[in-house]
CSV table of C-alpha atoms and ligand atoms in Angstrom, one decimal:
chain,number,residue,atom,x,y,z
A,16,MET,CA,-6.5,14.3,14.9
A,17,ALA,CA,-10.5,15.3,14.6
A,18,SER,CA,-12.9,12.3,14.1
A,19,VAL,CA,-15.3,12.3,11.2
A,20,SER,CA,-18.8,10.8,11.2
A,21,GLY,CA,-21.1,9.7,7.8
A,22,VAL,CA,-18.4,8.8,5.4
A,23,ASP,CA,-17.9,5.3,3.9
A,24,ALA,CA,-14.5,4.3,2.8
A,25,VAL,CA,-12.9,2.2,0.4
A,26,ILE,CA,-9.8,0.6,-0.3
A,27,LEU,CA,-8.7,-0.8,-3.5
A,28,VAL,CA,-6.5,-3.8,-3.0
A,29,GLY,CA,-7.2,-5.7,-6.5
A,30,GLY,CA,-3.7,-4.9,-7.8
A,31,LYS,CA,-1.3,-7.8,-9.1
A,32,GLY,CA,1.8,-6.2,-7.3
A,33,THR,CA,4.2,-7.1,-10.1
A,34,ARG,CA,6.7,-5.1,-8.8
A,35,LEU,CA,6.9,-6.9,-5.6
A,36,ARG,CA,7.0,-10.4,-7.4
A,37,PRO,CA,7.7,-13.1,-6.5
A,38,LEU,CA,6.7,-12.2,-3.2
A,39,THR,CA,2.8,-11.0,-4.3
A,40,LEU,CA,2.7,-14.8,-5.9
A,41,SER,CA,1.3,-16.1,-2.6
A,42,ALA,CA,-0.6,-12.6,-1.4
A,43,PRO,CA,-1.7,-9.9,-2.6
A,44,LYS,CA,0.9,-6.5,-2.3
A,45,PRO,CA,-1.4,-4.9,1.2
A,46,MET,CA,-1.8,-8.8,2.1
A,47,LEU,CA,2.1,-8.7,2.6
A,48,PRO,CA,3.3,-9.1,6.7
A,49,THR,CA,4.7,-5.4,7.1
A,50,ALA,CA,5.8,-5.0,10.5
A,51,GLY,CA,4.4,-8.5,11.9
A,52,VAL,CA,0.8,-7.5,10.3
A,53,PRO,CA,-0.4,-7.9,6.9
A,54,PHE,CA,0.0,-4.4,5.4
A,55,LEU,CA,-3.3,-3.3,5.1
A,56,SER,CA,-3.6,-3.5,8.9
A,57,HIS,CA,-1.7,-0.4,8.7
A,58,VAL,CA,-4.2,1.2,6.9
A,59,LEU,CA,-7.3,-0.3,8.3
A,60,SER,CA,-6.0,1.1,11.9
A,61,ARG,CA,-5.7,4.8,10.7
A,62,ILE,CA,-9.2,4.4,9.3
A,63,ARG,CA,-10.4,3.2,12.2
A,64,ALA,CA,-8.8,5.8,14.5
A,65,VAL,CA,-10.7,8.7,12.9
A,66,GLY,CA,-13.7,7.6,13.5
A,67,ILE,CA,-14.8,5.8,10.4
A,68,THR,CA,-16.4,2.2,10.7
A,69,HIS,CA,-18.0,1.4,7.0
A,70,VAL,CA,-15.4,0.0,4.6
A,71,VAL,CA,-15.7,-1.3,1.6
A,72,LEU,CA,-12.5,-3.5,0.2
A,73,GLY,CA,-12.1,-3.6,-4.2
A,74,THR,CA,-10.6,-6.9,-4.8
A,75,SER,CA,-9.3,-8.9,-8.3
A,76,TYR,CA,-6.0,-10.3,-7.8
A,77,ARG,CA,-6.7,-13.1,-5.4
A,78,ALA,CA,-9.7,-11.9,-3.9
A,79,GLU,CA,-10.7,-15.0,-1.7
A,80,VAL,CA,-7.9,-13.5,1.2
A,81,PHE,CA,-9.1,-10.9,2.5
A,82,GLU,CA,-12.0,-12.3,3.8
A,83,GLU,CA,-10.2,-14.9,4.7
A,84,HIS,CA,-8.1,-13.0,7.2
A,85,PHE,CA,-10.4,-10.0,7.9
A,86,GLY,CA,-13.5,-11.5,8.2
A,87,ASP,CA,-16.7,-9.1,8.8
A,88,GLY,CA,-13.7,-6.3,10.3
A,89,SER,CA,-15.6,-6.6,14.2
A,90,GLU,CA,-12.6,-7.5,15.8
A,91,LEU,CA,-11.7,-4.3,14.2
A,92,GLY,CA,-13.6,-2.1,15.2
A,93,LEU,CA,-15.0,-2.1,11.4
A,94,ASP,CA,-17.8,-3.6,9.1
A,95,ILE,CA,-16.0,-4.3,6.1
A,96,GLU,CA,-17.2,-5.9,3.2
A,97,TYR,CA,-15.7,-7.2,0.1
A,98,VAL,CA,-16.9,-6.4,-3.5
A,99,ALA,CA,-14.6,-9.1,-6.0
A,100,GLU,CA,-13.7,-7.9,-10.1
A,101,SER,CA,-14.0,-10.8,-12.1
A,102,GLU,CA,-12.2,-9.3,-14.4
A,103,PRO,CA,-10.1,-6.5,-13.4
A,104,LEU,CA,-11.4,-2.9,-13.3
A,105,ASP,CA,-8.5,-0.8,-12.9
A,106,THR,CA,-8.9,2.0,-10.0
A,107,GLY,CA,-11.7,4.6,-10.7
A,108,GLY,CA,-13.4,1.1,-12.4
A,109,ALA,CA,-12.7,-0.1,-9.1
A,110,ILE,CA,-14.6,2.3,-7.5
A,111,ARG,CA,-17.7,2.6,-9.2
A,112,ASN,CA,-18.1,-1.2,-8.8
A,113,VAL,CA,-18.4,-0.4,-5.4
A,114,ALA,CA,-21.1,1.8,-6.0
A,115,ASP,CA,-23.6,0.2,-4.7
A,116,ARG,CA,-22.1,-0.7,-1.3
A,117,LEU,CA,-21.8,3.0,-0.6
A,118,ARG,CA,-24.4,4.6,3.1
A,119,ASN,CA,-22.9,8.0,2.8
A,120,ASP,CA,-22.3,11.2,0.7
A,121,ASP,CA,-18.8,11.3,1.3
A,122,VAL,CA,-16.9,8.8,0.2
A,123,VAL,CA,-12.6,7.9,0.9
A,124,VAL,CA,-11.0,6.4,-1.3
A,125,PHE,CA,-7.3,4.9,-0.3
A,126,ASN,CA,-4.9,3.4,-2.2
A,127,GLY,CA,-4.1,-0.3,-0.6
A,128,ASP,CA,-0.2,0.3,-0.7
A,129,ILE,CA,0.1,3.7,0.9
A,130,LEU,CA,1.4,4.4,3.7
A,131,SER,CA,0.3,8.4,5.3
A,132,GLY,CA,-0.4,10.1,8.1
A,133,ALA,CA,-2.0,12.4,6.6
A,134,ASP,CA,-5.1,13.6,9.0
A,135,LEU,CA,-8.0,12.2,7.3
A,136,GLY,CA,-10.1,14.5,9.8
A,137,ALA,CA,-9.1,17.7,8.2
A,138,LEU,CA,-9.3,15.7,4.8
A,139,VAL,CA,-12.7,15.2,4.8
A,140,THR,CA,-13.5,18.8,6.5
A,141,THR,CA,-11.9,20.2,4.1
A,142,HIS,CA,-13.9,18.7,1.3
A,143,ARG,CA,-17.0,19.4,3.3
A,144,GLU,CA,-16.1,23.1,3.7
A,145,VAL,CA,-15.1,23.4,-0.1
A,146,ALA,CA,-18.0,22.0,-1.7
A,147,ALA,CA,-16.2,19.9,-3.9
A,148,ASP,CA,-16.9,17.3,-6.1
A,149,VAL,CA,-13.8,15.5,-5.2
A,150,THR,CA,-10.8,16.6,-2.8
A,151,LEU,CA,-7.1,14.9,-3.1
A,152,HIS,CA,-4.6,14.2,-0.5
A,153,LEU,CA,-1.9,15.8,-2.5
A,154,GLN,CA,1.9,15.4,-1.0
A,155,ARG,CA,5.1,17.4,-1.1
A,156,VAL,CA,7.5,15.3,-1.7
A,157,ASP,CA,11.6,15.9,-2.0
A,158,ASP,CA,11.8,14.8,-6.4
A,159,PRO,CA,8.2,15.3,-7.3
A,160,SER,CA,9.9,14.3,-10.9
A,161,ARG,CA,9.4,10.5,-9.8
A,162,PHE,CA,5.7,11.3,-10.1
A,163,GLY,CA,3.0,13.1,-12.5
A,164,SER,CA,2.6,16.4,-10.4
A,165,VAL,CA,-0.5,17.7,-9.3
A,166,PRO,CA,-0.7,21.8,-9.5
A,167,THR,CA,-3.4,24.2,-7.8
A,168,ASP,CA,-4.3,27.8,-7.5
A,169,ALA,CA,-4.6,30.4,-5.0
A,170,ASP,CA,-8.1,28.6,-3.7
A,171,GLY,CA,-6.8,25.1,-3.5
A,172,ARG,CA,-8.9,24.0,-7.1
A,173,VAL,CA,-6.7,21.4,-8.8
A,174,THR,CA,-6.0,22.6,-11.7
A,175,ALA,CA,-3.9,20.0,-13.6
A,176,PHE,CA,-2.9,16.2,-13.6
A,177,LEU,CA,0.9,16.3,-15.3
A,178,GLU,CA,2.3,13.6,-16.2
A,179,LYS,CA,6.0,12.8,-14.8
A,180,THR,CA,8.4,16.0,-16.4
A,181,PRO,CA,12.1,15.9,-15.4
A,182,ASN,CA,11.2,19.7,-14.2
A,183,PRO,CA,7.8,20.1,-12.6
A,184,PRO,CA,6.0,23.2,-11.7
A,185,THR,CA,5.2,22.3,-8.1
A,186,ASP,CA,6.6,19.3,-5.3
A,187,GLN,CA,2.7,18.3,-5.2
A,188,ILE,CA,2.0,15.0,-5.9
A,189,ASN,CA,-1.3,13.1,-6.1
A,190,ALA,CA,-0.7,10.5,-2.8
A,191,GLY,CA,-3.6,7.9,-3.8
A,192,CYS,CA,-6.1,9.1,-1.0
A,193,TYR,CA,-9.6,11.1,-2.7
A,194,VAL,CA,-12.7,12.0,-1.2
A,195,PHE,CA,-15.2,11.4,-3.4
A,196,ARG,CA,-18.6,12.9,-3.5
A,197,ARG,CA,-20.5,9.7,-4.1
A,198,SER,CA,-22.8,10.9,-6.9
A,199,VAL,CA,-19.6,11.9,-8.7
A,200,ILE,CA,-18.9,8.0,-8.6
A,201,GLU,CA,-21.8,6.7,-10.1
A,202,GLU,CA,-21.0,9.1,-13.1
A,203,ILE,CA,-18.0,6.5,-13.4
A,204,PRO,CA,-18.8,4.3,-16.3
A,205,ALA,CA,-19.8,0.9,-15.0
A,206,GLY,CA,-18.6,-2.6,-16.4
A,207,ARG,CA,-15.0,-1.7,-18.0
A,208,PRO,CA,-11.6,-0.6,-16.7
A,209,VAL,CA,-11.4,2.9,-15.9
A,210,SER,CA,-8.2,4.9,-14.6
A,211,VAL,CA,-9.0,7.4,-12.0
A,212,GLU,CA,-6.1,9.4,-12.9
A,213,ARG,CA,-5.9,9.2,-16.3
A,214,GLU,CA,-9.3,9.3,-17.3
A,215,THR,CA,-11.7,10.2,-14.4
A,216,PHE,CA,-9.9,13.4,-13.0
A,217,PRO,CA,-8.5,14.8,-16.5
A,218,GLY,CA,-12.3,14.5,-17.1
A,219,LEU,CA,-13.7,17.0,-14.2
A,220,LEU,CA,-10.9,19.2,-14.3
A,221,GLU,CA,-12.2,19.4,-18.7
A,222,SER,CA,-15.9,19.9,-18.0
A,223,GLY,CA,-14.9,22.2,-15.1
A,224,ARG,CA,-16.3,20.5,-12.0
A,225,HIS,CA,-14.8,21.1,-8.8
A,226,VAL,CA,-11.5,19.4,-8.0
A,227,HIS,CA,-9.8,20.4,-4.9
A,228,GLY,CA,-6.4,20.0,-3.4
A,229,PHE,CA,-5.0,18.9,0.5
A,230,VAL,CA,-1.5,19.6,1.0
A,231,ASP,CA,-0.5,17.7,3.3
A,232,ASP,CA,3.5,16.2,4.3
A,233,SER,CA,3.6,14.2,7.2
A,234,TYR,CA,4.8,11.1,6.7
A,235,TRP,CA,4.0,9.6,3.1
A,236,LEU,CA,5.2,6.2,1.9
A,237,ASP,CA,3.9,4.1,-1.4
A,238,VAL,CA,5.1,0.5,-0.3
A,239,GLY,CA,4.9,-0.5,-4.2
A,240,THR,CA,8.7,-1.4,-4.8
A,241,PRO,CA,10.9,-3.8,-2.7
A,242,GLU,CA,12.8,-1.0,-1.6
A,243,ALA,CA,9.8,1.3,-0.5
A,244,PHE,CA,8.4,-1.8,1.1
A,245,VAL,CA,11.5,-2.6,3.7
A,246,ARG,CA,11.5,1.0,4.6
A,247,GLY,CA,8.1,1.5,5.6
A,248,SER,CA,8.1,-2.3,7.3
A,249,ALA,CA,11.2,-0.6,9.2
A,250,ASP,CA,9.6,2.9,9.6
A,251,LEU,CA,6.6,1.3,11.3
A,252,VAL,CA,8.4,-0.8,13.6
A,253,THR,CA,10.8,2.2,14.7
A,254,GLY,CA,8.0,4.6,14.8
A,255,VAL,CA,8.6,6.9,12.1
A,256,ALA,CA,5.4,6.0,10.2
A,257,PRO,CA,2.2,6.4,12.2
A,258,THR,CA,0.0,3.0,12.9
A,259,GLU,CA,-2.3,1.7,15.5
A,260,ALA,CA,-1.3,-1.8,14.9
A,261,LEU,CA,2.0,-2.7,15.6
A,262,PRO,CA,1.8,-6.1,17.7
A,263,GLY,CA,4.0,-5.2,20.4
A,264,PRO,CA,6.1,-1.7,21.0
A,265,THR,CA,8.4,0.6,19.2
A,266,GLY,CA,11.6,0.2,18.4
A,267,GLU,CA,14.6,-1.3,16.9
A,268,ARG,CA,13.2,-4.5,16.5
A,269,LEU,CA,10.1,-6.1,16.2
A,270,VAL,CA,10.8,-10.6,16.6
A,271,LEU,CA,7.3,-12.2,16.9
A,272,ASP,CA,6.4,-15.1,19.1
A,273,GLY,CA,8.1,-17.6,18.0
A,274,ALA,CA,10.5,-16.3,16.2
A,275,SER,CA,14.9,-17.5,17.4
A,276,VAL,CA,17.4,-14.6,17.4
A,277,ALA,CA,20.9,-16.0,18.6
A,278,ASP,CA,22.2,-13.9,21.6
A,279,ASP,CA,25.3,-12.7,19.7
A,280,ALA,CA,23.2,-12.5,16.3
A,281,VAL,CA,22.0,-8.2,15.4
A,282,VAL,CA,19.0,-7.2,14.5
A,283,THR,CA,18.5,-3.7,14.0
A,284,ASP,CA,17.5,-0.7,12.2
A,285,GLY,CA,13.8,-1.6,12.4
A,286,SER,CA,13.6,-5.5,11.8
A,287,THR,CA,11.0,-7.7,11.7
A,288,ILE,CA,11.6,-11.7,12.7
A,289,GLY,CA,8.4,-13.3,11.8
A,290,ALA,CA,7.1,-16.6,14.1
A,291,GLY,CA,9.4,-19.3,13.5
A,292,ALA,CA,12.3,-17.8,12.2
A,293,TYR,CA,15.5,-18.0,13.2
A,294,VAL,CA,18.4,-15.4,13.0
A,295,ALA,CA,21.8,-17.8,13.8
A,296,SER,CA,24.7,-17.0,16.2
A,297,SER,CA,27.0,-13.7,14.3
A,298,ALA,CA,24.5,-13.2,11.7
A,299,GLN,CA,23.2,-10.1,11.2
A,300,VAL,CA,19.8,-8.1,10.2
A,301,ARG,CA,19.3,-4.7,9.4
A,302,GLY,CA,16.5,-2.9,8.1
A,303,SER,CA,14.8,-6.3,7.2
A,304,VAL,CA,11.6,-8.3,7.1
A,305,LEU,CA,12.0,-12.6,7.9
A,306,PHE,CA,8.3,-13.1,7.1
A,307,ASP,CA,7.3,-16.6,8.9
A,308,GLY,CA,9.8,-19.0,9.2
A,309,ALA,CA,12.5,-17.6,7.4
A,310,SER,CA,16.0,-18.6,8.7
A,311,VAL,CA,19.5,-16.4,8.8
A,312,ALA,CA,22.6,-19.2,8.7
A,313,GLU,CA,25.9,-18.2,10.9
A,314,GLY,CA,27.5,-15.2,9.7
A,315,ALA,CA,25.2,-14.0,7.1
A,316,VAL,CA,24.7,-10.4,6.7
A,317,VAL,CA,21.0,-9.2,5.8
A,318,GLU,CA,20.5,-5.2,4.8
A,319,ARG,CA,17.5,-3.6,3.1
A,320,SER,CA,16.0,-7.1,2.5
A,321,VAL,CA,13.0,-9.4,2.4
A,322,LEU,CA,13.0,-12.7,2.5
A,323,GLY,CA,9.8,-14.6,2.3
A,324,LYS,CA,8.5,-17.3,4.2
A,325,GLY,CA,10.4,-20.3,5.0
A,326,ALA,CA,13.3,-18.4,2.4
A,327,ARG,CA,16.9,-19.1,3.6
A,328,VAL,CA,20.3,-17.4,3.7
A,329,GLY,CA,23.3,-19.5,4.2
A,330,LYS,CA,26.4,-19.5,6.8
A,331,GLY,CA,28.6,-16.1,5.3
A,332,ALA,CA,26.3,-14.9,2.4
A,333,VAL,CA,25.3,-11.0,2.0
A,334,LEU,CA,22.6,-10.0,0.5
A,335,ARG,CA,21.8,-6.0,0.5
A,336,GLY,CA,18.7,-4.4,-0.9
A,337,VAL,CA,17.8,-8.0,-1.7
A,338,VAL,CA,14.1,-9.8,-2.7
A,339,VAL,CA,14.3,-13.9,-1.6
A,340,GLY,CA,10.6,-15.7,-2.3
A,341,ASP,CA,9.0,-17.9,0.0
A,342,GLY,CA,10.7,-20.8,0.4
A,343,ALA,CA,14.0,-19.9,-1.8
A,344,SER,CA,16.9,-20.7,-0.9
A,345,VAL,CA,19.8,-18.3,-0.9
A,346,GLY,CA,23.4,-20.5,-0.9
A,347,ALA,CA,26.5,-20.1,1.9
A,348,ASP,CA,29.0,-17.3,1.2
A,349,CYS,CA,26.6,-15.6,-2.2
A,350,GLU,CA,26.6,-11.8,-2.4
A,351,LEU,CA,23.4,-10.6,-3.7
A,352,LEU,CA,23.3,-6.8,-4.1
A,353,ASP,CA,20.6,-4.6,-4.7
A,354,GLY,CA,17.3,-5.0,-7.1
A,355,ALA,CA,18.4,-9.1,-6.8
A,356,ARG,CA,15.3,-11.8,-7.1
A,357,VAL,CA,15.6,-14.9,-5.9
A,358,TRP,CA,13.1,-16.6,-7.5
A,359,PRO,CA,11.3,-20.3,-5.7
A,360,ASP,CA,12.2,-23.2,-7.3
A,361,VAL,CA,8.9,-24.4,-7.6
A,362,GLU,CA,5.6,-25.1,-10.0
A,363,LEU,CA,4.8,-21.3,-11.0
A,364,PRO,CA,0.6,-21.4,-9.9
A,365,GLU,CA,-0.9,-20.3,-13.2
A,366,SER,CA,-2.2,-17.1,-12.5
A,367,ALA,CA,1.8,-15.9,-12.5
A,368,ILE,CA,2.3,-17.0,-15.7
A,369,ARG,CA,-0.2,-15.6,-16.9
A,370,PHE,CA,1.2,-12.3,-15.6
A,371,SER,CA,4.4,-12.5,-16.6
A,372,SER,CA,3.3,-12.8,-20.3
A,373,ASP,CA,1.0,-9.8,-19.5
A,374,ALA,CA,3.1,-7.5,-18.4
B,418,GTP,P1,2.4,-3.3,-9.6
B,418,GTP,O1,1.5,-4.4,-10.5
B,418,GTP,O2,3.2,-3.4,-8.4
B,418,GTP,O3,2.3,-1.5,-10.1
B,418,GTP,O4,1.3,-3.2,-8.2
B,418,GTP,P2,0.0,-2.9,-8.5
B,418,GTP,O5,-0.8,-3.8,-9.1
B,418,GTP,O6,-1.1,-3.3,-7.2
B,418,GTP,O7,-0.7,-1.1,-9.1
B,418,GTP,P3,-0.5,0.0,-8.0
B,418,GTP,O8,0.5,-0.1,-7.3
B,418,GTP,O9,-0.8,1.2,-9.6
B,418,GTP,O10,-2.2,0.3,-7.6
B,418,GTP,C1,-2.6,0.9,-6.8
B,418,GTP,C2,-3.4,0.7,-6.1
B,418,GTP,O11,-4.7,0.2,-6.7
B,418,GTP,C3,-2.7,-0.7,-5.2
B,418,GTP,O12,-3.2,-0.5,-3.7
B,418,GTP,C4,-4.0,-1.6,-6.1
B,418,GTP,O13,-4.2,-2.6,-5.2
B,418,GTP,C5,-4.9,-1.0,-6.6
B,418,GTP,N1,-5.3,-1.1,-7.8
B,418,GTP,C6,-4.8,-1.2,-9.1
B,418,GTP,N2,-5.4,-2.1,-10.0
B,418,GTP,C7,-6.5,-2.4,-9.6
B,418,GTP,C8,-7.9,-2.9,-9.9
B,418,GTP,O14,-7.8,-3.4,-11.2
B,418,GTP,N3,-8.5,-3.1,-9.4
B,418,GTP,C9,-9.2,-3.0,-7.7
B,418,GTP,N4,-9.6,-3.1,-6.8
B,418,GTP,N5,-7.6,-2.3,-7.1
B,418,GTP,C10,-6.9,-2.0,-8.2
């Protein structure tokens, strides 16, 4: 990947992550342990790898935890700044809100929940060569009807932003990564929520501005749902998804220091076993994520599932495609299948109660 200079990175990390609840009650989505480190570490490693060092995080929900973990970024070779919104400003408002921290004319904006193998150097180079106002990473996907689609003309200019439809005219979707000319960010209205997808981009097209598409078909995954989250984590562990932040070699499993796995337990398909987590004799863990301190008792089967911090799965239980919240327990011999969510039996933080009535 060619490196680039003269570019700022902005990462949007302020969402509430409602689709990943109850995991996101205790940590925002970009901080969830993913292949042994916070998800955001993988995104940051890709940014660093292309030579970008100045990173601004646009925070809102649980704003404080990002700086507590990443500090000034120097340990990662980065210079990280944080800008917190007192009320969520949505994607476009969040980008506008960091404008006074930008140092360069080209700004790469990332959604903080995307794993991507796109060539960021080529994305920025394309943006500069065509002198676009905004260049969007557009991803080719097998099933574009699940997303809004973004057609382009023969020169690569974006012609429309289309809502989800059963028969989209193109397999290109908005991949959640954009290069902005800084002056375009300054045009976004300040101090109110703005959706970049629903307001900013359609507005730019309407006024005839140059919105360009950088079409790519390398690895891409939005980890916003539990199914996608476990798949993304497994892809990072097995090396299918690119990262420079994996705390160990790629392989069938990642067992962190302080975890314990019985000799006859099966841990495979890119599973991660967190620090202090325990997988007992004859248990099977496949394609799953065990946060720190989680435990799987004798003979239990855990597939494509996430066990939150200190979560416990009883003897002989079977979980497939399940989320178990921090500290929650699944009793012996229980069988929980796709989409089940086990909430912790604790008093919810006030913020969580407020969010559930918002939804
Ligand atoms: P869900 O509630 O599950 O839809 O997740 P989400 O809140 O993260 O929303 P979504 O996946 O649509 O957000 C896309 C990206 O934008 C994520 O990286 C979010 O963190 C980020 N984001 C969404 N809304 C805001 C906001 O109001 N402020 C900031 N700073 N970031 C936001």
